Coordinates of C-alpha atoms and ligand atoms in Angstrom, one line a residue:
M1 CA -10.9 -36.1 -2.6
S2 CA -10.3 -32.4 -3.2
Q3 CA -7.1 -30.8 -2.0
T4 CA -8.8 -28.8 0.7
Q5 CA -10.3 -31.9 2.1
T6 CA -6.7 -33.5 2.8
K7 CA -5.5 -30.3 4.7
P8 CA -5.4 -30.6 8.4
S9 CA -8.2 -28.6 10.2
E10 CA -6.0 -28.1 13.3
I11 CA -3.0 -26.2 12.5
D12 CA -0.4 -23.8 14.1
V13 CA -0.9 -20.8 11.8
A14 CA -3.5 -19.6 9.4
V15 CA -2.3 -16.9 7.2
V16 CA -4.8 -14.8 5.3
G17 CA -3.4 -13.5 2.0
A18 CA -0.8 -14.6 -0.6
G19 CA 0.6 -11.2 -1.7
F20 CA 4.2 -10.5 -1.0
S21 CA 3.6 -10.7 2.7
G22 CA 1.9 -14.3 2.6
L23 CA 4.6 -15.5 0.3
Y24 CA 7.5 -14.6 2.6
L25 CA 5.5 -16.0 5.6
I26 CA 5.5 -19.3 3.5
K27 CA 9.0 -19.3 3.3
K28 CA 9.6 -18.5 7.2
L29 CA 6.9 -20.9 8.5
R30 CA 7.9 -23.7 6.5
D31 CA 11.7 -23.3 7.3
Q32 CA 10.7 -23.2 11.0
G33 CA 8.4 -26.3 10.8
F34 CA 5.1 -24.8 11.6
S35 CA 2.1 -26.5 10.5
F36 CA 0.1 -23.7 8.5
R37 CA -2.3 -23.0 5.8
V38 CA -2.6 -19.8 3.6
F39 CA -6.1 -18.6 2.3
E40 CA -6.1 -16.3 -0.7
A41 CA -9.3 -14.7 -2.2
G42 CA -7.7 -14.5 -5.5
S43 CA -7.0 -17.3 -8.1
G44 CA -3.4 -16.4 -7.9
V45 CA -0.6 -15.0 -5.9
G46 CA 0.7 -11.4 -5.9
G47 CA -1.9 -9.5 -3.8
T48 CA -2.2 -5.9 -5.0
W49 CA -0.2 -6.9 -8.3
Y50 CA -2.7 -9.3 -8.9
W51 CA -5.6 -7.3 -8.6
N52 CA -4.6 -3.9 -9.9
R53 CA -4.3 -4.8 -13.6
Y54 CA -5.5 -1.3 -15.0
P55 CA -3.6 0.0 -17.9
G56 CA -0.4 1.8 -17.0
A57 CA -0.1 0.4 -13.4
R58 CA 3.4 0.2 -12.2
C59 CA 5.4 0.6 -9.0
D60 CA 6.5 3.9 -7.8
V61 CA 9.5 2.3 -6.1
E62 CA 12.3 1.4 -8.5
S63 CA 12.4 -2.1 -9.6
M64 CA 15.9 -2.8 -8.2
Q65 CA 14.5 -1.8 -4.7
Y66 CA 11.3 -3.5 -5.2
S67 CA 12.0 -7.1 -4.8
Y68 CA 12.8 -9.8 -1.9
S69 CA 16.4 -9.6 -0.2
W70 CA 15.9 -13.3 1.2
D71 CA 16.8 -15.1 -1.9
P72 CA 20.4 -13.8 -3.0
E73 CA 20.5 -16.0 -6.0
L74 CA 17.1 -14.6 -7.5
E75 CA 18.1 -11.3 -6.7
Q76 CA 21.1 -11.9 -9.1
E77 CA 19.2 -13.8 -11.7
W78 CA 16.2 -11.7 -12.0
R79 CA 15.9 -9.0 -14.8
W80 CA 13.6 -6.1 -14.6
S81 CA 13.1 -4.6 -18.0
E82 CA 12.5 -0.9 -16.8
T83 CA 13.7 1.3 -13.9
F84 CA 10.0 1.3 -12.6
A85 CA 8.4 -2.2 -13.2
P86 CA 5.2 -2.4 -14.9
Q87 CA 2.5 -4.4 -13.1
P88 CA 2.6 -7.5 -15.3
E89 CA 6.3 -7.9 -14.6
I90 CA 5.8 -7.6 -10.8
L91 CA 3.2 -10.2 -10.9
E92 CA 5.4 -12.5 -13.0
Y93 CA 8.0 -11.8 -10.2
A94 CA 5.6 -12.9 -7.6
N95 CA 4.6 -16.1 -9.6
H96 CA 8.2 -16.9 -10.1
V97 CA 9.0 -16.8 -6.5
A98 CA 5.8 -18.9 -5.8
D99 CA 6.9 -21.6 -8.2
R100 CA 10.6 -21.5 -7.6
H101 CA 9.9 -21.9 -3.7
D102 CA 7.2 -24.5 -4.3
M103 CA 4.9 -22.4 -2.5
R104 CA 1.5 -23.1 -4.1
P105 CA 0.7 -26.3 -2.5
H106 CA 0.5 -24.4 0.8
I107 CA -2.2 -21.7 -0.8
E108 CA -6.0 -22.1 -1.0
F109 CA -6.9 -20.1 -3.9
N110 CA -10.4 -18.6 -4.4
T111 CA -10.9 -18.8 -0.6
R112 CA -11.9 -15.7 1.1
V113 CA -11.5 -15.8 5.0
E114 CA -15.0 -14.4 6.1
A115 CA -14.8 -14.8 9.9
A116 CA -12.0 -15.4 12.6
D117 CA -13.4 -16.2 16.3
F118 CA -11.1 -16.5 19.0
D119 CA -12.2 -19.2 21.7
E120 CA -10.8 -18.2 25.3
A121 CA -11.4 -21.8 26.3
T122 CA -8.9 -23.4 23.9
G123 CA -7.1 -20.4 23.0
R124 CA -7.4 -20.8 19.4
W125 CA -8.9 -19.0 16.4
G126 CA -11.6 -20.5 14.3
I127 CA -11.0 -19.2 10.9
R128 CA -14.1 -19.5 8.7
T129 CA -13.8 -19.5 5.0
S130 CA -16.0 -18.9 1.7
T131 CA -15.7 -22.6 1.0
G132 CA -17.7 -23.3 4.3
E133 CA -14.7 -24.9 6.0
T134 CA -13.6 -23.7 9.6
V135 CA -10.2 -24.2 10.6
S136 CA -8.6 -24.2 14.1
A137 CA -5.3 -22.3 14.3
R138 CA -3.3 -21.3 17.3
F139 CA -2.3 -18.1 15.5
C140 CA -3.6 -16.2 12.8
I141 CA -1.5 -13.8 10.7
M142 CA -3.3 -11.2 8.7
A143 CA -1.2 -10.7 5.5
T144 CA -4.1 -8.8 3.8
G145 CA -2.5 -5.7 2.5
C146 CA -2.8 -2.1 3.0
L147 CA -4.8 -1.1 -0.2
S148 CA -7.1 -4.2 -0.9
S149 CA -10.6 -3.2 -0.4
P150 CA -11.7 -1.3 -3.4
R151 CA -14.0 1.5 -2.8
P152 CA -17.2 1.4 -4.9
P153 CA -18.2 4.9 -6.0
E154 CA -20.8 6.3 -3.9
I155 CA -22.6 8.1 -6.7
E156 CA -26.4 8.1 -7.3
G157 CA -27.4 5.9 -10.1
V158 CA -24.4 3.8 -10.6
D159 CA -26.6 0.6 -11.1
S160 CA -28.6 2.4 -13.9
Y161 CA -25.7 2.6 -16.1
Q162 CA -26.1 0.3 -18.9
G163 CA -22.4 0.2 -20.1
P164 CA -19.6 -1.7 -18.6
T165 CA -17.9 -0.2 -15.7
Y166 CA -14.5 -1.1 -14.0
H167 CA -12.8 -0.4 -10.9
T168 CA -8.8 0.1 -11.4
G169 CA -8.6 -2.0 -8.3
E170 CA -10.4 -4.9 -9.6
W171 CA -9.4 -4.9 -13.4
P172 CA -10.5 -7.7 -15.4
H173 CA -7.7 -10.3 -16.0
E174 CA -8.6 -10.7 -19.6
G175 CA -8.1 -7.0 -20.2
V176 CA -10.2 -4.5 -21.4
D177 CA -10.2 -3.1 -24.9
L178 CA -11.2 0.6 -24.8
S179 CA -10.1 1.2 -28.4
G180 CA -12.2 3.9 -29.9
K181 CA -14.7 4.1 -27.2
R182 CA -16.0 7.0 -25.1
V183 CA -14.4 6.4 -22.0
A184 CA -14.9 8.2 -18.4
V185 CA -12.3 8.1 -15.5
I186 CA -13.6 9.1 -12.2
G187 CA -11.0 10.0 -9.8
T188 CA -7.4 11.4 -10.1
G189 CA -5.4 9.6 -7.3
S190 CA -2.3 7.5 -8.3
S191 CA -4.2 4.9 -10.1
A192 CA -6.0 7.2 -12.3
I193 CA -2.8 9.4 -13.0
Q194 CA -1.1 6.3 -14.1
A195 CA -4.1 4.9 -16.1
I196 CA -5.2 8.3 -17.9
P197 CA -2.3 8.5 -20.3
V198 CA -2.5 4.8 -21.5
I199 CA -6.4 5.0 -21.9
A200 CA -6.1 8.2 -23.6
E201 CA -4.2 6.7 -26.3
Q202 CA -6.7 3.8 -26.9
A203 CA -9.9 5.7 -26.3
G204 CA -11.8 7.5 -28.9
H205 CA -12.7 10.0 -26.4
L206 CA -11.7 10.3 -22.6
T207 CA -13.4 12.1 -20.0
V208 CA -11.7 12.8 -16.6
F209 CA -13.9 13.8 -13.7
Q210 CA -11.5 15.2 -11.0
R211 CA -12.6 16.2 -7.6
T212 CA -9.4 16.9 -5.9
P213 CA -6.3 17.8 -8.2
N214 CA -3.1 15.9 -7.4
Y215 CA 0.6 16.5 -7.3
S216 CA 2.4 14.4 -9.4
I217 CA 6.1 13.8 -10.6
P218 CA 7.1 12.4 -13.7
A219 CA 8.3 8.7 -12.9
R220 CA 10.8 9.1 -16.0
T221 CA 10.9 5.2 -16.1
K222 CA 13.3 4.1 -18.7
P223 CA 14.8 0.5 -20.1
M224 CA 17.1 -1.0 -17.5
N225 CA 20.7 -0.1 -18.0
A226 CA 22.9 -2.8 -18.0
Q227 CA 25.5 -1.1 -16.0
Y228 CA 23.1 0.3 -13.4
E229 CA 21.8 -3.1 -13.0
Q230 CA 25.1 -4.6 -12.4
E231 CA 26.1 -1.9 -9.9
W232 CA 23.0 -2.9 -8.0
K233 CA 23.7 -6.5 -8.3
S234 CA 27.1 -6.3 -7.2
N235 CA 26.4 -4.2 -4.2
Y236 CA 23.0 -5.9 -3.2
Q237 CA 23.2 -6.7 0.3
E238 CA 25.1 -3.5 1.4
R239 CA 22.3 -1.5 -0.4
R240 CA 19.5 -3.4 1.3
E241 CA 21.0 -2.7 4.6
I242 CA 21.4 1.1 3.8
M243 CA 17.6 0.8 2.7
R244 CA 16.4 -0.8 6.1
R245 CA 18.6 2.0 7.8
T246 CA 16.5 5.0 6.1
A247 CA 13.2 6.3 7.1
V248 CA 11.2 5.2 4.0
G249 CA 13.0 2.2 3.0
N250 CA 14.5 3.2 -0.3
Y251 CA 18.0 4.0 -1.7
F252 CA 18.3 7.3 -3.0
A253 CA 20.1 10.6 -1.9
R254 CA 18.3 12.4 0.9
A255 CA 19.1 15.8 1.3
D256 CA 20.5 16.9 4.8
L257 CA 19.6 20.4 4.3
A258 CA 16.3 22.4 5.2
A259 CA 14.5 24.3 2.1
A260 CA 14.1 27.1 5.0
D261 CA 17.8 27.4 5.1
V262 CA 18.5 27.6 1.5
P263 CA 17.9 31.0 -0.8
P264 CA 15.1 30.7 -3.3
E265 CA 17.2 30.4 -6.3
E266 CA 19.1 27.4 -4.6
R267 CA 15.9 25.6 -3.7
R268 CA 14.7 26.0 -7.4
K269 CA 17.7 24.4 -8.6
T270 CA 17.5 21.6 -6.2
F271 CA 13.7 21.0 -7.4
E272 CA 14.8 21.2 -10.9
S273 CA 17.3 18.6 -10.6
R274 CA 15.1 16.4 -8.6
W275 CA 12.3 16.9 -11.1
A276 CA 14.7 16.0 -13.9
V277 CA 15.4 12.9 -12.3
G278 CA 11.9 11.9 -11.6
G279 CA 10.0 10.0 -9.1
T280 CA 8.7 10.4 -5.7
R281 CA 12.1 11.2 -4.4
F282 CA 11.4 14.7 -5.3
M283 CA 9.8 14.8 -1.7
S284 CA 13.4 14.3 -0.5
S285 CA 14.8 17.4 -2.0
F286 CA 15.0 18.8 1.3
N287 CA 14.6 17.4 4.9
D288 CA 11.8 19.8 5.9
L289 CA 9.3 19.4 3.2
A290 CA 6.9 17.4 5.3
T291 CA 7.2 19.6 8.5
N292 CA 7.9 23.2 7.3
A293 CA 4.7 24.8 5.8
E294 CA 6.8 27.4 4.1
S295 CA 9.3 24.8 2.7
N296 CA 6.3 22.5 1.5
E297 CA 4.7 25.6 -0.2
A298 CA 7.8 26.3 -2.2
A299 CA 7.9 22.7 -3.6
A300 CA 4.3 22.8 -4.2
Q301 CA 4.6 26.0 -6.0
F302 CA 7.5 24.6 -8.1
V303 CA 5.2 21.7 -9.3
R304 CA 2.2 24.3 -9.9
E305 CA 4.5 26.0 -12.2
K306 CA 5.6 22.8 -14.1
I307 CA 1.8 22.1 -14.6
R308 CA 1.3 25.3 -16.1
E309 CA 4.3 25.0 -18.4
I310 CA 3.0 21.5 -19.4
V311 CA -0.7 22.0 -20.0
K312 CA -1.3 24.2 -23.0
D313 CA -4.9 25.1 -22.2
P314 CA -4.6 27.8 -19.4
A315 CA -8.2 26.9 -18.0
T316 CA -7.3 23.2 -18.0
A317 CA -4.0 23.9 -16.3
E318 CA -5.6 26.0 -13.7
A319 CA -8.2 23.2 -13.1
L320 CA -5.6 20.6 -12.6
I321 CA -3.4 22.6 -10.2
P322 CA -3.6 21.3 -6.6
T323 CA -4.2 23.9 -4.0
G324 CA -5.4 23.8 -0.4
Y325 CA -3.3 21.0 1.0
P326 CA 0.5 20.7 1.4
I327 CA 2.2 18.7 -1.4
G328 CA 2.8 15.0 -0.3
T329 CA 0.3 15.0 2.3
K330 CA -2.1 13.2 0.1
R331 CA 0.1 10.3 -1.5
I332 CA 2.3 11.9 -4.0
C333 CA 1.9 10.5 -7.3
A334 CA 4.5 9.4 -10.0
D335 CA 3.4 9.6 -13.7
S336 CA 4.1 9.1 -17.2
H337 CA 3.1 11.9 -19.4
Y338 CA 0.0 12.6 -17.0
F339 CA -0.3 16.3 -17.4
E340 CA 0.8 16.1 -21.1
T341 CA -2.3 13.9 -21.9
Y342 CA -4.5 17.0 -21.3
N343 CA -3.0 18.4 -24.5
R344 CA -4.7 15.6 -26.5
D345 CA -7.7 16.6 -28.7
N346 CA -9.4 13.4 -27.3
V347 CA -9.2 14.2 -23.9
R348 CA -11.5 16.5 -21.6
L349 CA -11.2 17.4 -18.0
V350 CA -14.4 18.0 -16.0
N351 CA -13.7 19.7 -12.5
I352 CA -16.5 18.2 -10.5
K353 CA -16.0 20.8 -7.9
E354 CA -17.6 23.2 -10.2
H355 CA -19.6 20.9 -12.1
P356 CA -20.7 18.3 -9.6
I357 CA -21.8 14.9 -10.6
H358 CA -25.4 14.7 -9.9
R359 CA -25.7 11.1 -11.0
I360 CA -24.8 8.2 -12.9
T361 CA -27.3 7.7 -15.8
P362 CA -28.1 4.7 -18.1
K363 CA -26.1 6.3 -20.8
G364 CA -23.3 8.0 -18.7
V365 CA -22.6 10.7 -16.2
L366 CA -24.8 13.8 -15.5
A367 CA -22.6 16.7 -14.1
G368 CA -22.9 20.2 -14.0
G369 CA -26.5 20.0 -15.8
E370 CA -24.7 18.1 -18.9
E371 CA -25.3 14.6 -19.7
H372 CA -21.9 12.9 -20.7
E373 CA -22.3 9.8 -22.7
F374 CA -19.9 6.9 -22.5
D375 CA -19.3 3.4 -23.7
A376 CA -17.4 2.5 -20.3
I377 CA -16.8 4.1 -17.0
V378 CA -13.5 3.5 -15.1
F379 CA -13.8 4.1 -11.2
A380 CA -10.3 5.0 -10.0
T381 CA -12.0 5.9 -6.8
G382 CA -9.6 4.2 -4.4
F383 CA -9.6 2.1 -1.5
D384 CA -10.8 1.6 2.2
A385 CA -7.1 1.8 3.0
M386 CA -5.3 0.1 5.7
T387 CA -8.3 -1.1 7.9
G388 CA -11.0 -1.8 5.4
T389 CA -9.9 -5.3 4.7
L390 CA -9.5 -6.3 8.2
L391 CA -12.9 -4.8 9.3
N392 CA -14.6 -6.8 6.4
I393 CA -13.4 -9.9 8.1
D394 CA -15.8 -10.5 10.9
I395 CA -13.1 -10.9 13.6
K396 CA -14.1 -11.5 17.1
G397 CA -11.5 -11.6 19.9
R398 CA -11.9 -12.1 23.8
S399 CA -15.5 -11.8 25.2
G400 CA -16.8 -11.7 21.7
L401 CA -15.4 -8.2 21.2
T402 CA -15.4 -7.5 17.3
L403 CA -12.5 -5.7 15.7
A404 CA -15.0 -3.2 14.3
E405 CA -16.2 -2.3 17.9
K406 CA -12.6 -2.1 19.2
W407 CA -11.5 0.2 16.3
E408 CA -14.9 2.3 16.2
A409 CA -12.8 5.4 16.7
G410 CA -10.0 4.4 14.7
P411 CA -7.5 1.5 14.6
R412 CA -5.6 0.9 18.0
T413 CA -2.6 -1.3 17.8
Y414 CA 0.8 -2.0 19.7
L415 CA 3.5 -1.4 16.9
G416 CA 0.7 -2.1 14.2
L417 CA 1.5 -5.9 15.0
M418 CA -1.1 -6.7 17.5
T419 CA -4.3 -5.1 18.9
A420 CA -5.1 -5.7 22.7
G421 CA -8.0 -8.2 23.0
F422 CA -7.3 -10.3 20.1
P423 CA -4.5 -12.7 21.4
N424 CA -2.4 -14.6 18.8
M425 CA -3.5 -12.3 15.9
F426 CA -0.8 -10.6 14.0
M427 CA -0.9 -8.2 11.3
I428 CA 1.6 -7.7 8.5
T429 CA 2.2 -4.1 7.9
G430 CA -0.9 -3.0 10.0
P431 CA -2.1 0.5 10.9
G432 CA 0.5 2.1 13.3
S433 CA 3.6 0.7 11.4
P434 CA 5.2 2.4 8.7
S435 CA 3.5 0.4 6.0
V436 CA 2.3 2.7 3.3
L437 CA 5.0 5.3 4.2
S438 CA 7.6 3.0 3.1
N439 CA 8.8 0.6 0.7
M440 CA 6.4 -2.2 1.3
M441 CA 9.0 -4.9 0.6
V442 CA 11.3 -3.7 3.1
S443 CA 8.4 -3.2 5.5
I444 CA 6.8 -6.5 4.7
E445 CA 10.3 -8.4 5.2
Q446 CA 10.8 -6.7 8.8
H447 CA 7.4 -7.7 9.8
V448 CA 7.4 -11.2 8.8
D449 CA 10.8 -11.6 10.3
W450 CA 9.6 -10.1 13.5
V451 CA 6.5 -11.9 13.7
T452 CA 8.1 -15.4 12.7
D453 CA 10.8 -15.0 15.2
C454 CA 8.3 -14.2 17.8
L455 CA 6.4 -17.4 17.1
A456 CA 9.6 -19.4 17.3
N457 CA 10.4 -17.8 20.6
L458 CA 6.9 -18.5 21.9
R459 CA 7.3 -22.1 21.0
E460 CA 10.6 -22.1 22.6
Q461 CA 9.5 -20.7 25.8
G462 CA 6.6 -22.8 25.8
A463 CA 4.0 -19.9 25.7
E464 CA 0.7 -20.5 24.4
A465 CA -0.5 -16.9 23.7
M466 CA 0.6 -13.5 23.2
E467 CA -1.4 -10.4 23.3
A468 CA -0.8 -6.7 23.2
G469 CA -1.0 -5.1 26.7
L470 CA -3.3 -2.2 26.7
P471 CA -1.1 0.3 28.5
A472 CA 1.5 -0.3 25.6
E473 CA -0.8 -0.3 23.0
D474 CA -2.4 3.1 24.4
A475 CA 1.2 4.6 24.5
W476 CA 1.9 3.5 20.9
V477 CA -1.2 4.7 19.7
E478 CA -0.3 8.3 21.3
H479 CA 3.2 8.1 20.0
V480 CA 1.9 7.6 16.5
N481 CA -0.7 10.3 16.7
E482 CA 2.2 12.7 18.2
M483 CA 4.4 11.9 15.4
A484 CA 1.7 12.5 12.5
Y485 CA 1.0 16.0 14.3
K486 CA 4.5 17.0 14.1
T487 CA 4.3 16.9 10.2
L488 CA 2.1 18.7 7.8
Y489 CA 0.0 15.2 6.9
P490 CA -2.9 15.7 9.1
K491 CA -3.9 18.8 6.9
A492 CA -5.0 16.9 4.1
A493 CA -8.2 14.9 3.7
S494 CA -6.3 11.9 2.6
W495 CA -7.0 8.1 2.7
Y496 CA -4.0 8.1 5.3
M497 CA -6.5 10.0 7.5
G498 CA -9.5 7.8 6.6
A499 CA -11.0 10.8 5.0
N500 CA -11.9 9.1 1.7
V501 CA -14.7 7.0 3.4
P502 CA -17.7 8.7 4.5
G503 CA -18.0 8.0 8.4
K504 CA -14.6 6.5 8.8
P505 CA -12.7 7.9 11.8
R506 CA -10.1 10.8 11.0
V507 CA -7.2 9.2 12.5
F508 CA -3.6 9.2 10.7
M509 CA -3.2 5.6 10.4
P510 CA 0.5 4.6 9.5
Y511 CA 3.4 5.3 11.6
I512 CA 5.6 8.3 10.5
G513 CA 8.5 7.8 12.7
G514 CA 10.6 6.0 10.0
C515 CA 11.5 2.5 9.1
W516 CA 14.8 2.2 10.8
N517 CA 13.6 3.9 14.2
Y518 CA 10.6 1.7 14.1
R519 CA 12.7 -1.4 13.3
L520 CA 15.0 -0.6 16.3
K521 CA 11.8 -0.3 18.6
C522 CA 10.4 -3.4 17.6
D523 CA 14.0 -5.4 18.1
E524 CA 14.2 -3.7 21.4
V525 CA 10.7 -4.8 22.4
A526 CA 11.7 -8.5 21.6
A527 CA 15.1 -8.2 23.0
K528 CA 13.2 -7.1 26.5
G529 CA 11.2 -10.4 26.4
Y530 CA 8.5 -8.7 24.4
E531 CA 8.0 -5.8 26.5
G532 CA 4.5 -4.5 26.6
F533 CA 2.9 -7.7 25.4
R534 CA 1.4 -10.3 27.7
L535 CA 2.6 -13.8 27.3
E536 CA 0.7 -16.8 28.6
R537 CA 2.7 -20.0 29.3
E538 CA 1.6 -23.7 29.1
G539 CA -0.6 -24.9 31.8
S540 CA -0.7 -21.5 33.5
N541 CA -3.5 -19.1 33.3
A542 CA -1.4 -16.5 34.7
A543 CA -0.4 -14.0 32.2
S544 CA 3.2 -12.7 32.5
Q545 CA 3.3 -9.1 31.8
A546 CA 6.5 -8.2 30.2
A547 CA 7.2 -4.7 31.9
E548 CA 4.5 -2.5 30.6
Ligands
LIG601 P1 -6.9 7.3 -4.4 O1 -5.5 7.9 -4.1 O2 -7.8 7.5 -3.0 O3 -7.7 8.2 -5.3 C1 -9.1 8.1 -5.6 C2 -9.5 9.2 -6.3 O4 -11.0 8.8 -6.7 C3 -9.3 10.6 -5.8 O5 -9.1 11.4 -6.6 C4 -10.6 10.8 -5.1 O6 -11.1 12.1 -5.0 C5 -11.6 10.2 -6.2 N1 -12.9 9.9 -5.8 C6 -13.4 8.9 -4.8 N2 -14.6 8.8 -4.9 C7 -15.1 9.7 -5.5 C8 -16.4 10.1 -6.0 N3 -17.6 9.6 -5.4 N4 -16.5 11.0 -6.9 C9 -15.4 11.5 -7.6 N5 -14.2 11.3 -7.3 C10 -14.1 10.6 -6.2 O7 -7.0 5.9 -4.9 P2 -5.9 5.2 -6.0 O8 -5.7 6.4 -7.0 O9 -6.3 4.0 -6.3 O10 -4.4 5.2 -5.1 C11 -4.6 4.7 -3.8 C12 -3.4 4.4 -3.3 O11 -2.7 3.1 -3.9 C13 -2.2 5.5 -3.7 O12 -2.2 6.4 -2.9 C14 -0.8 4.7 -3.5 O13 -0.5 4.4 -2.1 C15 -1.3 3.0 -3.9 N6 -1.0 3.1 -5.5 C16 0.3 3.1 -6.0 C17 0.8 3.0 -7.1 C18 2.2 3.1 -7.4 O14 3.0 2.4 -6.9 N7 2.5 3.9 -8.3 C19 -0.2 3.1 -8.1 C20 -1.6 3.2 -7.8 C21 -2.0 3.1 -6.4 P3 -10.7 13.0 -3.6 O15 -9.1 13.1 -3.5 O16 -11.4 14.1 -3.7 O17 -11.0 12.1 -2.6

């Protein structure tokens, strides 16, 4: 008998995904005594770190800050080799956690959840998987990640290409040998910016097709220093608490000063020192870079000058210079010698705004009237972010309403945790929560704690169902928008805005009000008996509406 057949088909909780959210959910649900099953499309744990194995992949959050806080012994034992961990090491960490806490028996690998149907008569979710099984669960938790649906390149002729193609977000597990090959990379987002320097070292020749230049700050990753590591390990709990109390869930110095209040030469000094330290903390050089257009332009100008200094060929430098959108409003990148890579003899940049890609041909890429021949093409074309994975599952709530219908004009959630009309379905780091604007580990832990505390609370109260109330949801969506439009973020055609997917509604999806404020709001809502949510108690059809 297979492992799947021995599993119960009626459970308390179905969890979709075994990335860092799914793994922590296993720990919590097991400790709380819920019956649950975890479905994972991949053959292993790790989520984004399982799929994104492209050369050069690493985290842009410092290693010491990108780990779970709930296993204090592991936090002391685990050794990161570099200040910014490379993907294989983060994946090793996820695997280690899964083994150390005996989590694998709870996970069904190679099992994609295809549909989730809410049955109003029974108040249960029917979860249909790619193995053909349908599981009945009282609760469904979508731990599906924010960047987990790779976007195929919408370029004519893709299927005609005769060589191998790779998407950074679905990189072959056995690795790819690009040595000596003529390689194309299409896209210049965070993934490409990390991959390009490494591919350039292997490839015989690399051609980068760039549509929009990106701002990138050197990550300056270095081998872990024992003293630095010890400093963290001796103060872990205290520092983690400080991280939780910040806007972005990271531990680093934030300027309490507006660039607008500082003379240009002093501003420059600050930018220089942040550039020298490296990493995305550059955007915290001053406290008004996300809100004041002039301050932002000063930071952008500084980075443009750096690009001109680094890239030797003036025409290539100009082509690499981002203009037309504020720095940081498309996700800021952190690189290891990205701009320097364009000084190599075997690397060529094609600006496809000037030389548009007409189509992919059997031999390569036809752009600006020139056919470029390649032995391999790498698509670093990104993801259908935040909503793509959820909408790829055929989710039906009350009265057969699909999530796709409900979110036709953009995602609508209450606190990014639930969406009205879909009772007992929770999202971990869903749209409308800080998620991608924060250290994901901090946000994942906060959401998993909140959701599992909520489940325990419902059980205690004898509540059968919980659902976001429409008035609270409407108010939250309005608040999320209001906060976004106080910043410069909506000025960029970014994936935060859904702008990278043709036809996707232009809505700023994450919540920009900050992790700590957001946590306080979630805690307050819970303390007020889940204010704004509707609870249904056993044996009663009457929904109690916690003051909406
Ligand atoms: P991305 O930021 O969306 O970048 C996709 C790139 O492909 C963009 O340059 C885009 O150009 C280009 N592109 C898309 N379709 C194209 C087409 N048909 N023709 C030509 N170019 C096309 O995706 P990503 O680089 O995978 O990064 C996504 C997110 O994942 C990041 O923003 C970050 O949050 C996360 N990530 C994090 C790390 C890290 O921790 N260091 C690393 C990688 C990714 P346009 O800009 O013109 O649309």
